[in-house]
Coordinates of C-alpha atoms in Angstrom, one line a residue:
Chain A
X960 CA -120.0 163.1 -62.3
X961 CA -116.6 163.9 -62.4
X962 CA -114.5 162.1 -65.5
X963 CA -111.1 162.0 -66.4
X964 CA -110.3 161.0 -69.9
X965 CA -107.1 160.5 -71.0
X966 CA -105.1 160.5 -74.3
X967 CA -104.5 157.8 -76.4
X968 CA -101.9 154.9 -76.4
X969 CA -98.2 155.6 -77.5
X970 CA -95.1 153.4 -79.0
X971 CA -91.6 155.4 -78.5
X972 CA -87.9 154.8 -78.9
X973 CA -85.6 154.7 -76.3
X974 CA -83.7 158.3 -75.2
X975 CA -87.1 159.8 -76.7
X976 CA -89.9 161.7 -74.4
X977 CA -93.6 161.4 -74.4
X978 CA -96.6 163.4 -72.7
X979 CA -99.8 161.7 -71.8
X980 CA -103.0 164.6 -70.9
X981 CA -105.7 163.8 -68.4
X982 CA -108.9 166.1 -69.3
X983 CA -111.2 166.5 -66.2
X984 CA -114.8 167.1 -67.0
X985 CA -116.9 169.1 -64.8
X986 CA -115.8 171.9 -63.0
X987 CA -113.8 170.4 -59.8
X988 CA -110.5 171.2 -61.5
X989 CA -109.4 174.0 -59.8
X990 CA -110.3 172.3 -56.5
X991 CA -108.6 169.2 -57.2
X992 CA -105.0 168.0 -57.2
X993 CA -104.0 165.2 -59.3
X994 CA -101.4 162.7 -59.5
X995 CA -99.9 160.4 -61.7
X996 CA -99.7 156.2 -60.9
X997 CA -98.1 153.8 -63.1
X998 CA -98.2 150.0 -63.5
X999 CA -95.8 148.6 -65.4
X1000 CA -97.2 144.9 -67.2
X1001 CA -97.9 142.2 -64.3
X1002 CA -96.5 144.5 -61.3
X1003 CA -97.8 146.4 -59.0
X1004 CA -98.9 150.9 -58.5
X1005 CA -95.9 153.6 -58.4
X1006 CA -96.6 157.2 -58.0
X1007 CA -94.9 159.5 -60.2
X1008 CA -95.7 163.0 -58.7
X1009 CA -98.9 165.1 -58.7
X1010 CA -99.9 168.7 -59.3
X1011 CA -102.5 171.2 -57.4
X1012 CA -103.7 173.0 -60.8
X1013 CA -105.0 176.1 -59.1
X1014 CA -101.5 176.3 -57.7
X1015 CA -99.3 175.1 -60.2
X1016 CA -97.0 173.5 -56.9
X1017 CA -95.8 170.1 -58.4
X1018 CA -94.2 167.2 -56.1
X1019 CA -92.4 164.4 -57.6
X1020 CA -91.5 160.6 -56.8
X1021 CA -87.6 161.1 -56.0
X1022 CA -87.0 158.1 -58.4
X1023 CA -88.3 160.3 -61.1
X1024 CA -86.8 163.8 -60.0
X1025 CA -85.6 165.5 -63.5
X1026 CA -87.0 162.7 -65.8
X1027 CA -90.5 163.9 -65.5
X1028 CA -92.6 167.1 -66.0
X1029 CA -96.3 167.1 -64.8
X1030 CA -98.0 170.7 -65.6
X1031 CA -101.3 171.6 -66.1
X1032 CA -104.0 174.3 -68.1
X1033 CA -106.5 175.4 -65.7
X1034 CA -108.5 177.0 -69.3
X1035 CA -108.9 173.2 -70.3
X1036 CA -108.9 171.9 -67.0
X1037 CA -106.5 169.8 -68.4
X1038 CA -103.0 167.9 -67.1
X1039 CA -100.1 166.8 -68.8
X1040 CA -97.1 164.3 -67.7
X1041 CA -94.2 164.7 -69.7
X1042 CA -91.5 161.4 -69.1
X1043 CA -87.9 162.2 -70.6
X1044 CA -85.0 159.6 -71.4
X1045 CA -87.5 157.2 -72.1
X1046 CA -86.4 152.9 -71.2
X1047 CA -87.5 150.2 -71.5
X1048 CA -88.4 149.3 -68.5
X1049 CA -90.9 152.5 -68.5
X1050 CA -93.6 150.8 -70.3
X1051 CA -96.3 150.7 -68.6
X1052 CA -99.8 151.6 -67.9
X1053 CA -100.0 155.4 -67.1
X1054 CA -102.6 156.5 -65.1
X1055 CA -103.7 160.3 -64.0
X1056 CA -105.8 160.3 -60.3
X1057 CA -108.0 162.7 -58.9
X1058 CA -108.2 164.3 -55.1
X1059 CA -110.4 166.2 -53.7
X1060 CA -108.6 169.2 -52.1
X1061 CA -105.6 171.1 -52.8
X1062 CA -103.1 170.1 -50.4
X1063 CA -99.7 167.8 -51.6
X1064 CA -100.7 164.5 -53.1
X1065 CA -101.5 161.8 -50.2
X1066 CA -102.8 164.5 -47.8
X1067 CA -105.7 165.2 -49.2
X1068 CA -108.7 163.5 -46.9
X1069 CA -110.5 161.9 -50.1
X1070 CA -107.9 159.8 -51.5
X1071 CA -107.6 159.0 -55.4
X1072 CA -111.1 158.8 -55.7
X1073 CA -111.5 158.8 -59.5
X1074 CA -108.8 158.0 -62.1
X1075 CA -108.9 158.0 -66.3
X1076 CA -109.2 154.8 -67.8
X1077 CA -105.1 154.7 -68.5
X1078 CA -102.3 155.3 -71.3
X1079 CA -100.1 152.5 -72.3
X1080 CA -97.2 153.5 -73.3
X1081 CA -94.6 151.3 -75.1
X1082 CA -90.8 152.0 -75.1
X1083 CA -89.5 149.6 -78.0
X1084 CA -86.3 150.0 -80.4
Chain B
X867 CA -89.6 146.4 -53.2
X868 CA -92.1 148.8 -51.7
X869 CA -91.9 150.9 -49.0
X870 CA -95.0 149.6 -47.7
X871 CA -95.2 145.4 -46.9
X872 CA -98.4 143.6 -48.1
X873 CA -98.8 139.6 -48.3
X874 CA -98.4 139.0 -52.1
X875 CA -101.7 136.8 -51.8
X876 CA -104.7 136.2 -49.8
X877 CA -107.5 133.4 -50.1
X878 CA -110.8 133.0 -48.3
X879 CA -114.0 131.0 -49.0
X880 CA -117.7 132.4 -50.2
X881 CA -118.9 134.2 -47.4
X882 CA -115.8 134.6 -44.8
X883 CA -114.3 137.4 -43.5
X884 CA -109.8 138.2 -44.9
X885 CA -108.0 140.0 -43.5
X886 CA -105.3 142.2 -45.6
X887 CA -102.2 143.8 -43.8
X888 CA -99.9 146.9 -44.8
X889 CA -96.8 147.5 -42.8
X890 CA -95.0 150.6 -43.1
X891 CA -93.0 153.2 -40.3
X892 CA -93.6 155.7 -38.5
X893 CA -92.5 158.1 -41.2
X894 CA -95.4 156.9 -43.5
X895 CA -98.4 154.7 -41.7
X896 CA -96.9 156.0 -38.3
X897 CA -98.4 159.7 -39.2
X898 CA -100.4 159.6 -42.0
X899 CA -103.9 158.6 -43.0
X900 CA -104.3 155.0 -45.1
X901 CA -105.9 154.0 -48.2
X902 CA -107.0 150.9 -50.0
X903 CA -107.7 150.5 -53.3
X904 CA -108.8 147.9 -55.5
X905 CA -107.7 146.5 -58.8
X906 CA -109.7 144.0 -61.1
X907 CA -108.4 142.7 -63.9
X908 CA -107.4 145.2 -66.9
X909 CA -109.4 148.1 -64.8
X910 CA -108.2 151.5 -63.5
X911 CA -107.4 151.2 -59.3
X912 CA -111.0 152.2 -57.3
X913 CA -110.7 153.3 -54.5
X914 CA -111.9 151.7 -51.4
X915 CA -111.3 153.0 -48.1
X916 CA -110.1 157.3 -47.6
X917 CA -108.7 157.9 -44.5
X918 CA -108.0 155.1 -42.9
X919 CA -111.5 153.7 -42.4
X920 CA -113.9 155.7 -44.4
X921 CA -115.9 154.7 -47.0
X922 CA -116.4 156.0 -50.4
X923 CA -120.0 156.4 -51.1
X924 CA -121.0 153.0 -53.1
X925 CA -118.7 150.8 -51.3
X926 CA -120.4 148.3 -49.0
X927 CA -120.1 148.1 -45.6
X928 CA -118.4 145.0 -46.0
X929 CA -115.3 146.6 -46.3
X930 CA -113.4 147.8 -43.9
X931 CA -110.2 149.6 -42.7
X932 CA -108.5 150.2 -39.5
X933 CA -104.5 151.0 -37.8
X934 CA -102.6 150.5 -35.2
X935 CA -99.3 152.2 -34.7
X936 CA -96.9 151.6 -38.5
X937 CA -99.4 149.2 -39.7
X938 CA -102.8 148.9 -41.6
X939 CA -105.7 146.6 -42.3
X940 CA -107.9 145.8 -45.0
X941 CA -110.6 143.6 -43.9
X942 CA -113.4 142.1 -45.9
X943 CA -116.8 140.4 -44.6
X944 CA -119.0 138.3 -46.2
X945 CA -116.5 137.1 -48.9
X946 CA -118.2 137.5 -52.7
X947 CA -116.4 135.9 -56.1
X948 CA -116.2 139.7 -57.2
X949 CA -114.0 140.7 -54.8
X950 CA -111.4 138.5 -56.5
X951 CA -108.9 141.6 -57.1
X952 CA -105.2 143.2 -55.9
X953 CA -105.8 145.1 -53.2
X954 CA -103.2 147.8 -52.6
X955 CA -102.5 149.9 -49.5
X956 CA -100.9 153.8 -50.2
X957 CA -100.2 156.4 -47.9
X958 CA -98.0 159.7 -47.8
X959 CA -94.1 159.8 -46.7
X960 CA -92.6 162.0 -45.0
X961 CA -88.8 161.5 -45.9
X962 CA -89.3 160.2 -49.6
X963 CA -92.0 163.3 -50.1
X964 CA -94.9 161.9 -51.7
X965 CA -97.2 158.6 -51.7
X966 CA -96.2 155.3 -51.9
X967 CA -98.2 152.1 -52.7
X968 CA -98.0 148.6 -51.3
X969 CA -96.6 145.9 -53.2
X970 CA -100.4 144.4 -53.5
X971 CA -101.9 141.4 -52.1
X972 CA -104.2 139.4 -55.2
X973 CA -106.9 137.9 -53.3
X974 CA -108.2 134.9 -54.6
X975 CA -111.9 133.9 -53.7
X976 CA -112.2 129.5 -53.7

């Protein structure tokens, strides 16, 4: 059964950065692409952008074009989403999504068909 | 505001069958495949329905989903108290590159 666990919550200033990983278990990594959904506190999903690990091709939300970094370590079978010029307004829940294939985010057949249990991240002076 | 249009809130009784749209364009529903997911309370998304009207293994039959031209449906027989959740439609876009989600509908079981 395919898990992915993520890292832990995080409180950061405002202008700072922070960079949530999403550890896949199992061995589905390389034949997966995954994608990053927030939910900020009472509203509703936004995706981010996603990566195809075995490809390293990344594809981001245009509302977060140069603000956000999503790579990933096919050794750990592990990804990584790096948010810059952190606000206010970017706390939220943070969660990493699995697909089945390895074609763009939202064009793989499968859907998000297992996500980690989330990352809140707090952006407070 | 979302790309894609969902009712904010839907209601049924114990046992009836809702119905839960998702209205996008031809750059998105128009040419894409649909999915559904479902949100309870302080949970990660599951998802419910892969393209457009398949079914994850574990979901019942109950569940539904179906398109027609820009739009998409969710619908949802036999109403239980634990489907009480948001329900929230995504697909791909062409023009914005990536996926976008439905505002959510919160479906309330009386």
């Amino acid at each position: 059964q395919v898990q992915l666990v993520q890292s832990g919550a995080e409180v950061k200033k405002p202008g700072s950065s922070v960079k949530v990983s999403c550890k896949a278990s199992g061995d589905t990594f390389s034949s997966s692409t995954i994608s990053w959904v927030r939910q900020a506190p009472g509203q509703g999903l936004e995706w981010m952008g996603g990566i195809i690990p075995i490809l390293g091709t990344t594809d981001y939300a245009q509302k977060f074009q140069g603000r956000v970094t999503i790579t990933a370590d096919e050794s750990t079978s592990t990804a990584y989403m790096e948010l810059s010029s952190l606000r206010s307004d970017d706390t939220a829940v943070y969660y990493c999504a699995r697909e089945w294939g390895i074609a763009v985010p939202g064009l793989n057949l499968s859907g998000m068909d297992v996500w980690g249990q989330g990352t809140t991240v707090t952006v407070s002076s | 505001q979302s790309v894609l249009t969902q009712p904010p809130s839907a209601s049924g009784t114990p046992g009836q069958r809702v119905t839960i749209s998702c209205s996008g364009s031809s750059s998105n529903i128009g040419t894409n495949y649909v999915y559904w997911y479902q949100q309870l309370p302080g949970t990660a998304p599951k998802l419910l329905i892969y393209s457009t009207n398949q079914r994850p293994s574990g979901v019942p039959d109950r569940f539904s989903g179906s398109k027609s031209g820009t739009s998409a449906s969710l619908a949802i027989s036999g109403l239980r108290s634990e489907d009480e959740a948001n329900y929230y439609c995504a697909t791909r876009h062409a023009s914005l590159s990536g996926v976008v989600f439905g505002g959510g509908t919160k479906l309330t079981v009386l």
